[in-house]
mmCIF file of C-alpha atoms in Angstrom:
data_model
loop_
_atom_site.group_PDB
_atom_site.id
_atom_site.type_symbol
_atom_site.label_atom_id
_atom_site.label_comp_id
_atom_site.label_asym_id
_atom_site.label_seq_id
_atom_site.Cartn_x
_atom_site.Cartn_y
_atom_site.Cartn_z
ATOM 1 C CA MET A 1366 -49.136 -107.030 40.989
ATOM 2 C CA ARG A 1367 -52.161 -105.424 39.257
ATOM 3 C CA ARG A 1368 -51.203 -101.819 40.026
ATOM 4 C CA ARG A 1369 -50.347 -99.938 36.810
ATOM 5 C CA THR A 1370 -47.549 -97.922 38.363
ATOM 6 C CA THR A 1371 -45.661 -100.935 39.689
ATOM 7 C CA ALA A 1372 -42.262 -101.588 38.133
ATOM 8 C CA GLN A 1373 -42.265 -104.672 35.918
ATOM 9 C CA ALA A 1374 -39.486 -106.352 37.892
ATOM 10 C CA LEU A 1375 -41.440 -105.998 41.149
ATOM 11 C CA ALA A 1376 -44.637 -107.238 39.476
ATOM 12 C CA GLN A 1377 -42.803 -110.330 38.188
ATOM 13 C CA ARG A 1378 -41.484 -111.145 41.668
ATOM 14 C CA SER A 1379 -45.004 -110.745 43.066
ATOM 15 C CA ARG A 1380 -46.345 -113.235 40.501
ATOM 16 C CA ILE A 1381 -43.672 -115.744 41.576
ATOM 17 C CA VAL A 1382 -44.715 -115.424 45.241
ATOM 18 C CA LEU A 1383 -48.441 -115.752 44.430
ATOM 19 C CA GLU A 1384 -47.871 -118.789 42.227
ATOM 20 C CA CYS A 1385 -45.875 -120.426 45.011
ATOM 21 C CA ALA A 1386 -48.608 -119.548 47.506
ATOM 22 C CA ASP A 1387 -51.121 -121.416 45.329
ATOM 23 C CA GLY A 1388 -49.136 -124.612 45.953
ATOM 24 C CA HIS A 1389 -47.306 -124.912 42.624
ATOM 25 C CA SER A 1390 -43.840 -126.400 42.611
ATOM 26 C CA ILE A 1391 -40.736 -124.416 41.779
ATOM 27 C CA MET A 1392 -40.345 -126.083 38.380
ATOM 28 C CA GLU A 1393 -44.001 -125.552 37.517
ATOM 29 C CA VAL A 1394 -43.808 -121.834 38.461
ATOM 30 C CA SER A 1395 -40.640 -121.563 36.385
ATOM 31 C CA ARG A 1396 -42.427 -123.029 33.358
ATOM 32 C CA ARG A 1397 -45.626 -120.985 33.797
ATOM 33 C CA LEU A 1398 -43.816 -117.631 34.186
ATOM 34 C CA ARG A 1399 -40.947 -118.459 31.809
ATOM 35 C CA VAL A 1400 -38.177 -117.718 34.302
ATOM 36 C CA THR A 1401 -35.362 -119.885 35.591
ATOM 37 C CA ALA A 1402 -35.817 -122.127 38.591
ATOM 38 C CA ASP A 1403 -33.043 -120.307 40.452
ATOM 39 C CA THR A 1404 -35.000 -117.061 40.064
ATOM 40 C CA VAL A 1405 -38.086 -118.655 41.601
ATOM 41 C CA ARG A 1406 -36.039 -120.094 44.504
ATOM 42 C CA THR A 1407 -34.359 -116.706 45.149
ATOM 43 C CA TRP A 1408 -37.527 -114.604 45.419
ATOM 44 C CA ARG A 1409 -39.468 -117.330 47.259
ATOM 45 C CA ARG A 1410 -36.714 -117.510 49.894
ATOM 46 C CA ARG A 1411 -36.378 -113.736 50.237
ATOM 47 C CA PHE A 1412 -40.140 -113.351 50.669
ATOM 48 C CA LEU A 1413 -40.230 -115.996 53.345
ATOM 49 C CA GLU A 1414 -37.358 -114.322 55.173
ATOM 50 C CA ARG A 1415 -38.281 -110.625 54.888
ATOM 51 C CA GLY A 1416 -41.791 -110.345 53.515
ATOM 52 C CA LEU A 1417 -42.591 -107.594 50.992
ATOM 53 C CA ASP A 1418 -39.309 -105.804 51.747
ATOM 54 C CA GLY A 1419 -37.480 -108.821 50.394
ATOM 55 C CA LEU A 1420 -38.883 -108.240 46.896
ATOM 56 C CA SER A 1421 -37.064 -104.917 46.517
ATOM 57 C CA ASP A 1422 -33.565 -104.624 45.069
ATOM 58 C CA GLU A 1423 -30.768 -104.365 47.584
ATOM 59 C CA PRO A 1424 -28.341 -101.433 47.369
ATOM 60 C CA ARG A 1425 -25.520 -102.119 44.964
ATOM 61 C CA PRO A 1426 -22.063 -100.687 45.638
ATOM 62 C CA GLY A 1427 -21.151 -100.045 41.999
ATOM 63 C CA VAL A 1428 -17.737 -98.906 40.834
ATOM 64 C CA PRO A 1429 -15.687 -97.079 43.490
ATOM 65 C CA ARG A 1430 -15.542 -93.307 43.058
ATOM 66 C CA LYS A 1431 -12.471 -92.188 41.121
ATOM 67 C CA ILE A 1432 -12.971 -88.376 41.077
ATOM 68 C CA THR A 1433 -12.435 -86.829 44.508
ATOM 69 C CA ASP A 1434 -13.803 -83.568 45.895
ATOM 70 C CA ALA A 1435 -10.363 -82.055 45.396
ATOM 71 C CA ASP A 1436 -10.516 -82.927 41.688
ATOM 72 C CA VAL A 1437 -13.927 -81.297 41.358
ATOM 73 C CA GLU A 1438 -12.678 -78.173 43.142
ATOM 74 C CA ARG A 1439 -9.638 -78.030 40.860
ATOM 75 C CA VAL A 1440 -11.859 -78.105 37.746
ATOM 76 C CA ILE A 1441 -14.170 -75.391 39.083
ATOM 77 C CA VAL A 1442 -11.342 -73.069 40.117
ATOM 78 C CA LYS A 1443 -9.585 -73.572 36.792
ATOM 79 C CA THR A 1444 -12.813 -72.860 34.895
ATOM 80 C CA LEU A 1445 -13.567 -69.646 36.797
ATOM 81 C CA GLU A 1446 -10.099 -68.180 37.256
ATOM 82 C CA GLU A 1447 -7.969 -69.350 34.321
ATOM 83 C CA LYS A 1448 -8.079 -69.374 30.527
ATOM 84 C CA PRO A 1449 -6.427 -71.790 28.076
ATOM 85 C CA LYS A 1450 -3.313 -70.550 26.292
ATOM 86 C CA ASN A 1451 -4.718 -70.979 22.796
ATOM 87 C CA ALA A 1452 -8.348 -69.909 23.258
ATOM 88 C CA THR A 1453 -10.598 -67.368 24.958
ATOM 89 C CA HIS A 1454 -12.581 -69.976 26.905
ATOM 90 C CA TRP A 1455 -12.473 -73.597 27.978
ATOM 91 C CA SER A 1456 -14.130 -76.483 26.174
ATOM 92 C CA THR A 1457 -14.767 -79.906 27.678
ATOM 93 C CA ARG A 1458 -11.931 -81.350 25.595
ATOM 94 C CA SER A 1459 -9.372 -78.683 26.479
ATOM 95 C CA MET A 1460 -10.289 -78.850 30.184
ATOM 96 C CA ALA A 1461 -10.067 -82.648 30.109
ATOM 97 C CA ALA A 1462 -6.584 -82.418 28.571
ATOM 98 C CA ALA A 1463 -5.474 -79.842 31.140
ATOM 99 C CA THR A 1464 -6.765 -81.782 34.174
ATOM 100 C CA GLY A 1465 -6.214 -85.361 33.046
ATOM 101 C CA MET A 1466 -9.902 -86.273 33.406
ATOM 102 C CA SER A 1467 -12.344 -87.555 30.821
ATOM 103 C CA GLN A 1468 -14.480 -85.241 28.740
ATOM 104 C CA SER A 1469 -17.687 -86.735 30.159
ATOM 105 C CA ALA A 1470 -16.458 -86.101 33.714
ATOM 106 C CA ILE A 1471 -15.807 -82.426 32.915
ATOM 107 C CA SER A 1472 -19.255 -82.154 31.353
ATOM 108 C CA ARG A 1473 -20.918 -83.650 34.456
ATOM 109 C CA ILE A 1474 -19.042 -81.292 36.786
ATOM 110 C CA TRP A 1475 -19.968 -78.225 34.719
ATOM 111 C CA ARG A 1476 -23.631 -79.251 34.600
ATOM 112 C CA ALA A 1477 -23.704 -79.854 38.365
ATOM 113 C CA PHE A 1478 -22.388 -76.341 39.069
ATOM 114 C CA ALA A 1479 -24.220 -74.588 36.170
ATOM 115 C CA LEU A 1480 -21.014 -73.576 34.391
ATOM 116 C CA ALA A 1481 -21.111 -72.911 30.641
ATOM 117 C CA PRO A 1482 -17.830 -71.409 29.359
ATOM 118 C CA HIS A 1483 -19.041 -71.594 25.748
ATOM 119 C CA ARG A 1484 -21.899 -69.169 26.436
ATOM 120 C CA SER A 1485 -21.624 -65.394 26.628
ATOM 121 C CA GLN A 1486 -24.193 -62.640 27.145
ATOM 122 C CA THR A 1487 -24.038 -58.868 26.731
ATOM 123 C CA PHE A 1488 -24.777 -56.398 29.516
ATOM 124 C CA LYS A 1489 -24.228 -52.822 30.579
ATOM 125 C CA LEU A 1490 -24.594 -51.368 34.055
ATOM 126 C CA SER A 1491 -26.158 -47.936 34.102
ATOM 127 C CA THR A 1492 -23.944 -45.116 35.362
ATOM 128 C CA ASP A 1493 -26.854 -42.694 35.724
ATOM 129 C CA PRO A 1494 -26.521 -40.862 39.084
ATOM 130 C CA LEU A 1495 -30.341 -40.833 39.310
ATOM 131 C CA PHE A 1496 -30.694 -44.524 38.472
ATOM 132 C CA ILE A 1497 -32.629 -45.452 41.628
ATOM 133 C CA ASP A 1498 -35.005 -42.484 41.405
ATOM 134 C CA LYS A 1499 -35.753 -43.100 37.732
ATOM 135 C CA VAL A 1500 -36.372 -46.814 38.251
ATOM 136 C CA ARG A 1501 -38.842 -46.080 41.037
ATOM 137 C CA ASP A 1502 -40.536 -43.416 38.913
ATOM 138 C CA VAL A 1503 -41.007 -45.587 35.818
ATOM 139 C CA VAL A 1504 -41.943 -48.797 37.640
ATOM 140 C CA GLY A 1505 -44.392 -46.822 39.751
ATOM 141 C CA LEU A 1506 -46.202 -45.764 36.573
ATOM 142 C CA TYR A 1507 -46.415 -49.399 35.459
ATOM 143 C CA LEU A 1508 -47.688 -50.848 38.727
ATOM 144 C CA ASP A 1509 -49.771 -47.926 40.020
ATOM 145 C CA PRO A 1510 -50.701 -45.554 37.160
ATOM 146 C CA PRO A 1511 -52.306 -42.227 38.102
ATOM 147 C CA GLU A 1512 -56.035 -41.704 37.723
ATOM 148 C CA LYS A 1513 -57.482 -39.803 34.752
ATOM 149 C CA ALA A 1514 -54.202 -40.203 32.912
ATOM 150 C CA LEU A 1515 -52.750 -42.245 30.078
ATOM 151 C CA VAL A 1516 -49.294 -43.822 30.417
ATOM 152 C CA LEU A 1517 -47.477 -44.173 27.085
ATOM 153 C CA CYS A 1518 -44.110 -45.824 26.442
ATOM 154 C CA VAL A 1519 -42.524 -43.846 23.623
ATOM 155 C CA ASN A 1520 -39.486 -44.505 21.484
ATOM 156 C CA GLU A 1521 -38.353 -44.553 17.874
ATOM 157 C CA LYS A 1522 -37.072 -47.547 15.945
ATOM 158 C CA SER A 1523 -34.652 -45.864 13.601
ATOM 159 C CA GLN A 1524 -32.812 -47.061 10.519
ATOM 160 C CA ILE A 1525 -35.309 -49.799 9.606
ATOM 161 C CA GLN A 1526 -33.831 -51.092 6.372
ATOM 162 C CA ALA A 1527 -35.807 -52.073 3.302
ATOM 163 C CA LEU A 1528 -33.842 -55.170 2.259
ATOM 164 C CA ASP A 1529 -34.305 -57.144 -0.930
ATOM 165 C CA ARG A 1530 -32.486 -60.456 -1.267
ATOM 166 C CA SER A 1531 -30.135 -60.764 -4.211
ATOM 167 C CA GLN A 1532 -31.987 -63.917 -5.316
ATOM 168 C CA PRO A 1533 -35.575 -65.103 -4.797
ATOM 169 C CA VAL A 1534 -36.358 -66.810 -1.498
ATOM 170 C CA LEU A 1535 -36.726 -70.589 -1.804
ATOM 171 C CA PRO A 1536 -39.919 -71.758 -0.072
ATOM 172 C CA MET A 1537 -40.014 -74.396 2.630
ATOM 173 C CA VAL A 1538 -40.541 -78.007 1.508
ATOM 174 C CA PRO A 1539 -40.736 -81.201 3.565
ATOM 175 C CA GLY A 1540 -37.302 -81.853 5.008
ATOM 176 C CA VAL A 1541 -35.825 -78.528 3.864
ATOM 177 C CA PRO A 1542 -36.370 -75.161 5.655
ATOM 178 C CA GLU A 1543 -36.961 -71.873 3.878
ATOM 179 C CA ARG A 1544 -33.752 -70.642 2.261
ATOM 180 C CA ARG A 1545 -32.599 -67.129 1.455
ATOM 181 C CA SER A 1546 -29.399 -65.703 0.050
ATOM 182 C CA HIS A 1547 -26.882 -64.400 2.560
ATOM 183 C CA ASP A 1548 -26.449 -61.088 0.703
ATOM 184 C CA TYR A 1549 -29.046 -58.409 0.075
ATOM 185 C CA VAL A 1550 -29.688 -55.072 -1.623
ATOM 186 C CA ARG A 1551 -30.548 -52.008 0.467
ATOM 187 C CA ALA A 1552 -33.390 -49.884 -0.857
ATOM 188 C CA GLY A 1553 -33.383 -47.237 1.903
ATOM 189 C CA THR A 1554 -34.391 -46.737 5.512
ATOM 190 C CA THR A 1555 -37.307 -45.419 7.540
ATOM 191 C CA THR A 1556 -38.005 -44.629 11.196
ATOM 192 C CA LEU A 1557 -40.995 -45.717 13.251
ATOM 193 C CA PHE A 1558 -42.122 -43.533 16.157
ATOM 194 C CA ALA A 1559 -44.324 -45.593 18.479
ATOM 195 C CA ALA A 1560 -46.256 -44.989 21.701
ATOM 196 C CA LEU A 1561 -47.452 -48.092 23.560
ATOM 197 C CA GLU A 1562 -50.456 -47.707 25.877
ATOM 198 C CA VAL A 1563 -49.494 -49.584 29.039
ATOM 199 C CA ALA A 1564 -53.091 -50.310 30.062
ATOM 200 C CA THR A 1565 -54.493 -51.660 26.780
ATOM 201 C CA GLY A 1566 -51.484 -52.565 24.633
ATOM 202 C CA LYS A 1567 -52.613 -50.358 21.741
ATOM 203 C CA VAL A 1568 -49.893 -48.579 19.789
ATOM 204 C CA ILE A 1569 -49.936 -45.149 18.169
ATOM 205 C CA GLY A 1570 -47.372 -45.119 15.385
ATOM 206 C CA SER A 1571 -45.964 -42.702 12.851
ATOM 207 C CA LEU A 1572 -43.403 -43.279 10.085
ATOM 208 C CA HIS A 1573 -40.792 -40.717 9.075
ATOM 209 C CA ARG A 1574 -37.709 -40.901 6.891
ATOM 210 C CA ARG A 1575 -35.599 -39.129 9.550
ATOM 211 C CA HIS A 1576 -35.597 -39.026 13.357
ATOM 212 C CA ARG A 1577 -34.809 -35.437 14.311
ATOM 213 C CA ALA A 1578 -36.464 -33.186 16.852
ATOM 214 C CA VAL A 1579 -38.754 -31.930 14.063
ATOM 215 C CA GLU A 1580 -40.167 -35.398 13.494
ATOM 216 C CA PHE A 1581 -40.473 -35.992 17.243
ATOM 217 C CA LYS A 1582 -42.517 -32.786 17.599
ATOM 218 C CA LYS A 1583 -44.824 -33.990 14.823
ATOM 219 C CA PHE A 1584 -45.279 -37.252 16.676
ATOM 220 C CA LEU A 1585 -46.092 -35.410 19.911
ATOM 221 C CA ALA A 1586 -48.685 -33.397 18.017
ATOM 222 C CA LYS A 1587 -50.220 -36.632 16.761
ATOM 223 C CA LEU A 1588 -50.404 -37.968 20.315
ATOM 224 C CA ASP A 1589 -52.029 -34.735 21.455
ATOM 225 C CA LYS A 1590 -54.655 -35.130 18.739
ATOM 226 C CA GLU A 1591 -55.450 -38.827 19.384
ATOM 227 C CA VAL A 1592 -55.449 -38.844 23.201
ATOM 228 C CA PRO A 1593 -58.710 -37.504 24.720
ATOM 229 C CA ALA A 1594 -58.326 -33.925 25.923
ATOM 230 C CA ASP A 1595 -59.541 -34.702 29.457
ATOM 231 C CA LEU A 1596 -56.623 -37.070 30.167
ATOM 232 C CA ASP A 1597 -53.136 -36.252 31.352
ATOM 233 C CA VAL A 1598 -50.384 -37.911 29.345
ATOM 234 C CA HIS A 1599 -47.335 -39.491 31.000
ATOM 235 C CA LEU A 1600 -44.610 -40.341 28.496
ATOM 236 C CA ILE A 1601 -41.887 -42.868 29.341
ATOM 237 C CA LEU A 1602 -38.921 -42.356 27.016
ATOM 238 C CA ASP A 1603 -35.140 -42.578 26.881
ATOM 239 C CA ASN A 1604 -32.463 -39.896 27.022
ATOM 240 C CA TYR A 1605 -32.052 -39.431 23.264
ATOM 241 C CA VAL A 1606 -30.988 -35.867 22.488
ATOM 242 C CA THR A 1607 -34.005 -35.169 20.240
ATOM 243 C CA HIS A 1608 -36.274 -35.585 23.275
ATOM 244 C CA LYS A 1609 -34.641 -32.651 25.083
ATOM 245 C CA THR A 1610 -34.101 -29.968 22.442
ATOM 246 C CA PRO A 1611 -35.287 -26.387 23.085
ATOM 247 C CA ALA A 1612 -38.016 -26.783 20.456
ATOM 248 C CA VAL A 1613 -39.415 -29.852 22.204
ATOM 249 C CA LYS A 1614 -39.221 -28.176 25.618
ATOM 250 C CA GLN A 1615 -41.089 -25.161 24.244
ATOM 251 C CA TRP A 1616 -43.792 -27.443 22.840
ATOM 252 C CA LEU A 1617 -44.144 -29.175 26.215
ATOM 253 C CA LEU A 1618 -44.571 -25.817 27.954
ATOM 254 C CA ALA A 1619 -47.459 -25.085 25.594
ATOM 255 C CA HIS A 1620 -49.011 -28.486 26.384
ATOM 256 C CA PRO A 1621 -48.817 -28.851 30.198
ATOM 257 C CA ARG A 1622 -50.793 -32.121 30.284
ATOM 258 C CA PHE A 1623 -47.752 -33.910 28.831
ATOM 259 C CA ARG A 1624 -45.293 -35.083 31.492
ATOM 260 C CA LEU A 1625 -42.012 -36.783 30.618
ATOM 261 C CA HIS A 1626 -40.440 -39.628 32.604
ATOM 262 C CA PHE A 1627 -36.944 -40.598 31.468
ATOM 263 C CA THR A 1628 -35.473 -44.064 31.852
ATOM 264 C CA PRO A 1629 -31.905 -44.260 33.240
ATOM 265 C CA THR A 1630 -29.073 -44.156 30.730
ATOM 266 C CA SER A 1631 -28.226 -47.556 29.211
ATOM 267 C CA SER A 1632 -31.524 -48.967 30.536
ATOM 268 C CA SER A 1633 -33.748 -49.378 27.497
ATOM 269 C CA TRP A 1634 -35.028 -52.644 29.057
ATOM 270 C CA LEU A 1635 -37.136 -50.458 31.355
ATOM 271 C CA ASN A 1636 -39.233 -49.177 28.439
ATOM 272 C CA LEU A 1637 -42.072 -51.555 27.554
ATOM 273 C CA VAL A 1638 -42.258 -50.327 23.967
ATOM 274 C CA GLU A 1639 -38.940 -52.067 23.347
ATOM 275 C CA ARG A 1640 -40.747 -55.369 23.898
ATOM 276 C CA TRP A 1641 -43.253 -54.378 21.242
ATOM 277 C CA PHE A 1642 -40.416 -53.472 18.867
ATOM 278 C CA ALA A 1643 -39.065 -56.988 19.417
ATOM 279 C CA GLU A 1644 -42.428 -58.428 18.334
ATOM 280 C CA LEU A 1645 -42.382 -56.285 15.190
ATOM 281 C CA THR A 1646 -38.814 -57.276 14.360
ATOM 282 C CA GLN A 1647 -39.278 -60.991 14.954
ATOM 283 C CA LYS A 1648 -42.620 -61.395 13.215
ATOM 284 C CA LYS A 1649 -42.380 -58.914 10.346
ATOM 285 C CA LEU A 1650 -38.992 -57.349 9.692
ATOM 286 C CA LYS A 1651 -36.386 -60.048 10.305
ATOM 287 C CA ARG A 1652 -37.403 -62.277 7.403
ATOM 288 C CA GLY A 1653 -39.235 -59.693 5.347
ATOM 289 C CA VAL A 1654 -38.295 -58.859 1.759
ATOM 290 C CA HIS A 1655 -38.940 -55.272 0.623
ATOM 291 C CA ARG A 1656 -37.856 -53.813 -2.686
ATOM 292 C CA SER A 1657 -38.598 -50.215 -1.698
ATOM 293 C CA VAL A 1658 -39.059 -48.059 1.369
ATOM 294 C CA GLN A 1659 -42.692 -47.553 0.400
ATOM 295 C CA ALA A 1660 -43.285 -51.315 0.493
ATOM 296 C CA LEU A 1661 -41.587 -51.523 3.892
ATOM 297 C CA GLU A 1662 -43.696 -48.711 5.332
ATOM 298 C CA ARG A 1663 -46.851 -50.266 3.892
ATOM 299 C CA ASP A 1664 -46.100 -53.563 5.613
ATOM 300 C CA ILE A 1665 -45.362 -51.829 8.932
ATOM 301 C CA ARG A 1666 -48.649 -49.881 8.792
ATOM 302 C CA THR A 1667 -50.562 -53.079 8.001
ATOM 303 C CA TRP A 1668 -48.912 -54.943 10.875
ATOM 304 C CA LEU A 1669 -49.598 -52.022 13.235
ATOM 305 C CA ALA A 1670 -53.276 -51.922 12.255
ATOM 306 C CA ASP A 1671 -53.579 -55.672 12.745
ATOM 307 C CA TRP A 1672 -51.968 -55.382 16.194
ATOM 308 C CA ASN A 1673 -54.413 -52.666 17.269
ATOM 309 C CA GLU A 1674 -57.367 -54.841 16.253
ATOM 310 C CA HIS A 1675 -56.359 -57.373 18.919
ATOM 311 C CA PRO A 1676 -53.967 -55.543 21.273
ATOM 312 C CA ARG A 1677 -52.178 -57.458 23.997
ATOM 313 C CA PRO A 1678 -50.777 -55.458 26.932
ATOM 314 C CA PHE A 1679 -47.428 -56.406 28.413
ATOM 315 C CA ILE A 1680 -47.801 -56.929 32.170
ATOM 316 C CA TRP A 1681 -44.987 -55.562 34.337
ATOM 317 C CA THR A 1682 -44.504 -57.773 37.410
ATOM 318 C CA LYS A 1683 -41.269 -56.704 39.147
ATOM 319 C CA THR A 1684 -41.377 -53.990 41.789
ATOM 320 C CA ALA A 1685 -38.672 -51.327 41.960
ATOM 321 C CA ASP A 1686 -37.262 -52.865 45.141
ATOM 322 C CA GLU A 1687 -36.972 -56.294 43.493
ATOM 323 C CA ILE A 1688 -35.123 -54.791 40.518
ATOM 324 C CA LEU A 1689 -32.742 -52.777 42.683
ATOM 325 C CA ASP A 1690 -32.064 -55.734 45.002
ATOM 326 C CA LYS A 1691 -31.216 -57.923 42.006
ATOM 327 C CA VAL A 1692 -28.860 -55.304 40.562
ATOM 328 C CA ALA A 1693 -27.194 -54.859 43.970
ATOM 329 C CA ALA A 1694 -26.754 -58.619 44.412
ATOM 330 C CA TYR A 1695 -25.175 -58.917 40.976
ATOM 331 C CA CYS A 1696 -22.844 -55.986 41.663
ATOM 332 C CA ARG A 1697 -21.675 -57.678 44.848
ATOM 333 C CA ARG A 1698 -20.898 -60.854 42.917
ATOM 334 C CA ILE A 1699 -18.764 -58.957 40.373
ATOM 335 C CA SER A 1700 -17.202 -56.563 42.885
ATOM 336 C CA ASP A 1701 -13.704 -57.622 41.799
ATOM 337 C CA SER A 1702 -14.254 -57.109 38.061
ATOM 338 C CA GLY A 1703 -13.398 -53.406 37.985
ATOM 339 C CA HIS A 1704 -16.936 -51.952 38.012
#
């Protein structure tokens, strides 16, 4: 009765039994605990008959089940294999109308089997013939980097737009979020070349108005200048054409400490610098207002300098085998989708 975690109903029944054990009459216990006399008689009798087990609630049958296993199967099959005539996907209301069940029943079935027809995600399976080799190569650099070497994830964030809203942004006030006009004025674009150090999280960045092989060579020269000369440099980058031009290849021949590791085609998720670009976009660019390209570049440089004051490395946890097994399992599940 004194235990804090005891349900209140069970504690009340325990008080009734203890009051009766002290010799009080049924009517007196009813008055002292403010319950009906029939309640006192019921729990006193059940305790005498069954002891502590008698104070627990007995199983209640409830309403008989109306939805059979066949009905559940029919909803699941219809959800996975059919589409409504007037829409691209099912809703709880349209499925309820098509099956003759209630909307809440459809919702419970979908939740039980983790079905969400209203949701959709994008994907793309890589068709690179060297997909497995490249995954093992890149993940190996993340999990077991070579000694006396620096691993850099390199990429360019191109076409960063300097956007100015057509009207001033309304600040946030209690009860009302920040508001901005839906239209904007473009002031120009810039491109950020970035190299993320896997070990420390520091970023070497360079801004250019264009993203040709010429600008990429300038960025490589900057990396060569900032990375200590006694370290080899392993660059993880994508298959963009500017990374493979004859001018870039000639520069790499003149700088043999630079070694390139390409991610598979359509697999930008394998490059850790993309995660850093997401931080930049979410925290600085998405809601930023810039009236000129110069103002945009100034903000990016300031944000980059602030990041490098307190860098945070992104820790890669999946092994190559885990990634490949997950891709293989997913491909088996969609084996009938034409891929």
